[in-house]
Amino acid sequence: MDLDSFINGHPTSAPGDARLVCVSPIDGVTVVGSVASASAEQVRAAIAAASSALPAWAEVPVRARVEQVQTAIAEVLAVGAQSGQLIAAEMGKPAGEADGEFAFAERYARFCGDQAEAICAEHWTEDEEGTLLRVAEPMGVIAAITPWNAPVILAALKVIPALMTGNTMVLKPSPLAPLAVTSFLSDVAARLPAGVLNLVNGGPEAGDALVSDPRVDMISFTGGPATARAIGAAAARSIRPTVMELGGNDAAIILEDAEWGEELAERIIFGAFLTSGQVCMAIKRVYVPRSHHDAFVNELVQAAQRVLRVGDPREEGVTMGPVISADARERLERLVDSSARAGGTVIEIGSIDDALPTGGHWMRPRLVTGLDDDHELVRDEQFGPVLPILAYDTVDEAIERANSVEHGLASSVWSKDADRARDVARRLRVGFTFINCANRAGVSLRAPMGGRGLSGHGREFGDLGLSEYVQNHSINYPRAAHPGSRMAANRYPVLAVPPRRR
């Protein structure tokens, strides 16, 4: 599969046919496909196309915009060319899990349709001061940069709300997994007016050209803190808003009164090891009452044996594929070695298929016990299938330790007492807390998600996820001037009759 950029309604090859090659993490050698590596000039052309398309697209009635986006997505999916097998091959996610990415896009488009109409509606207020009209207007041209770990989902979270609220967009996917998202969204873009949605692939040169262009009105980024700092610096030069989701070091706090047993253990395993642990909202640390620690570790080992099978992600029944790259695997193995040297106990869990390709980026999942909180496996986001289990003596202590890291994306609290779980959740410095679940199993389209601290700012999902892409415009019709004002002294004319609503 060889794909081009999609600019101003047309596939566009790169100068000299420069291409980014996507090699599968399953064996480290198979070329899954390639994408055109856009030049800085082509990125600027995509921005120009988005800028030219903006006035007309913003004037389309919101219901019509919603229907155009929903119809485009539905038509592309109806063709049946989109498959989780491609995502599995390019980034290692099990195909059954990856199939859900396309279904998510259609479901999220339905949700955003209703929200967009409410957010973009005119809001009128009439009182003794006069009449006030508040309108939500598009931010403008949006630059979006997305990661590899959920390529279609994380692009849909930006594209759908931005377009439905009247913006245009230039999207740059991750070069590590560009194929499925470029294929899918290029087909969607082809069904929309030219320039409304543009896709460019490339490395740092393309990214720099995208975020530094003054015609970009807002930047939406999901990725790591280092890139976020560079984007923030570029945005600050012209004081443009950003939305940034930068990962998390998400703590699970299991309370004494949790429903201990097989189901709890399996939920923790799925919450931690979905997509090989390469999910921003995955469980990264588990805090367990000391009295339950040893027994629960045994429960986790048994649960992993039942539900964790490492293998070729294209095969049925596999629940964990390879990690994304050789560098990622080496970094994670160094963390495991460091944990053992620091006195931790490393426990291999789950099963791994025989005869897997030797060049693949395979990792046996592990639990690690006995670490101090200052160890890097606990302190930093590991983003992989290695999970520290930590004993605590009091709930206050567990909360303090959970809050001791720089990230603040998500957390989970596990208890049979809903009120107690809420009280603990309210004390956690994060943007989202799951109760008795974690990771994607607990995501709700209506619930805004975003972080604090090193996890970024802004929200996706829910009504706030759409509100990020609009700006308020207040139009005031005063009934009379305030006494003593220059307006009153000059008998400046005011409206005697309120304006007519559209």
Coordinates of C-alpha atoms in Angstrom, one line a residue, residues 109 143 151 153 156 263 340 410 417 470-471 476 484:
A109 CA -19.6 11.2 14.5
A143 CA -3.2 21.9 12.7
P151 CA -4.2 6.0 14.8
I153 CA -9.4 6.9 17.1
A156 CA -11.2 11.0 14.8
E263 CA -13.0 -10.4 37.9
A340 CA 15.6 -6.1 39.4
A410 CA -6.3 9.5 34.6
D417 CA -18.7 1.8 48.2
V470 CA -15.0 27.3 19.0
Q471 CA -14.5 30.8 20.3
N476 CA -24.7 43.2 23.0
G484 CA -23.0 59.0 33.9

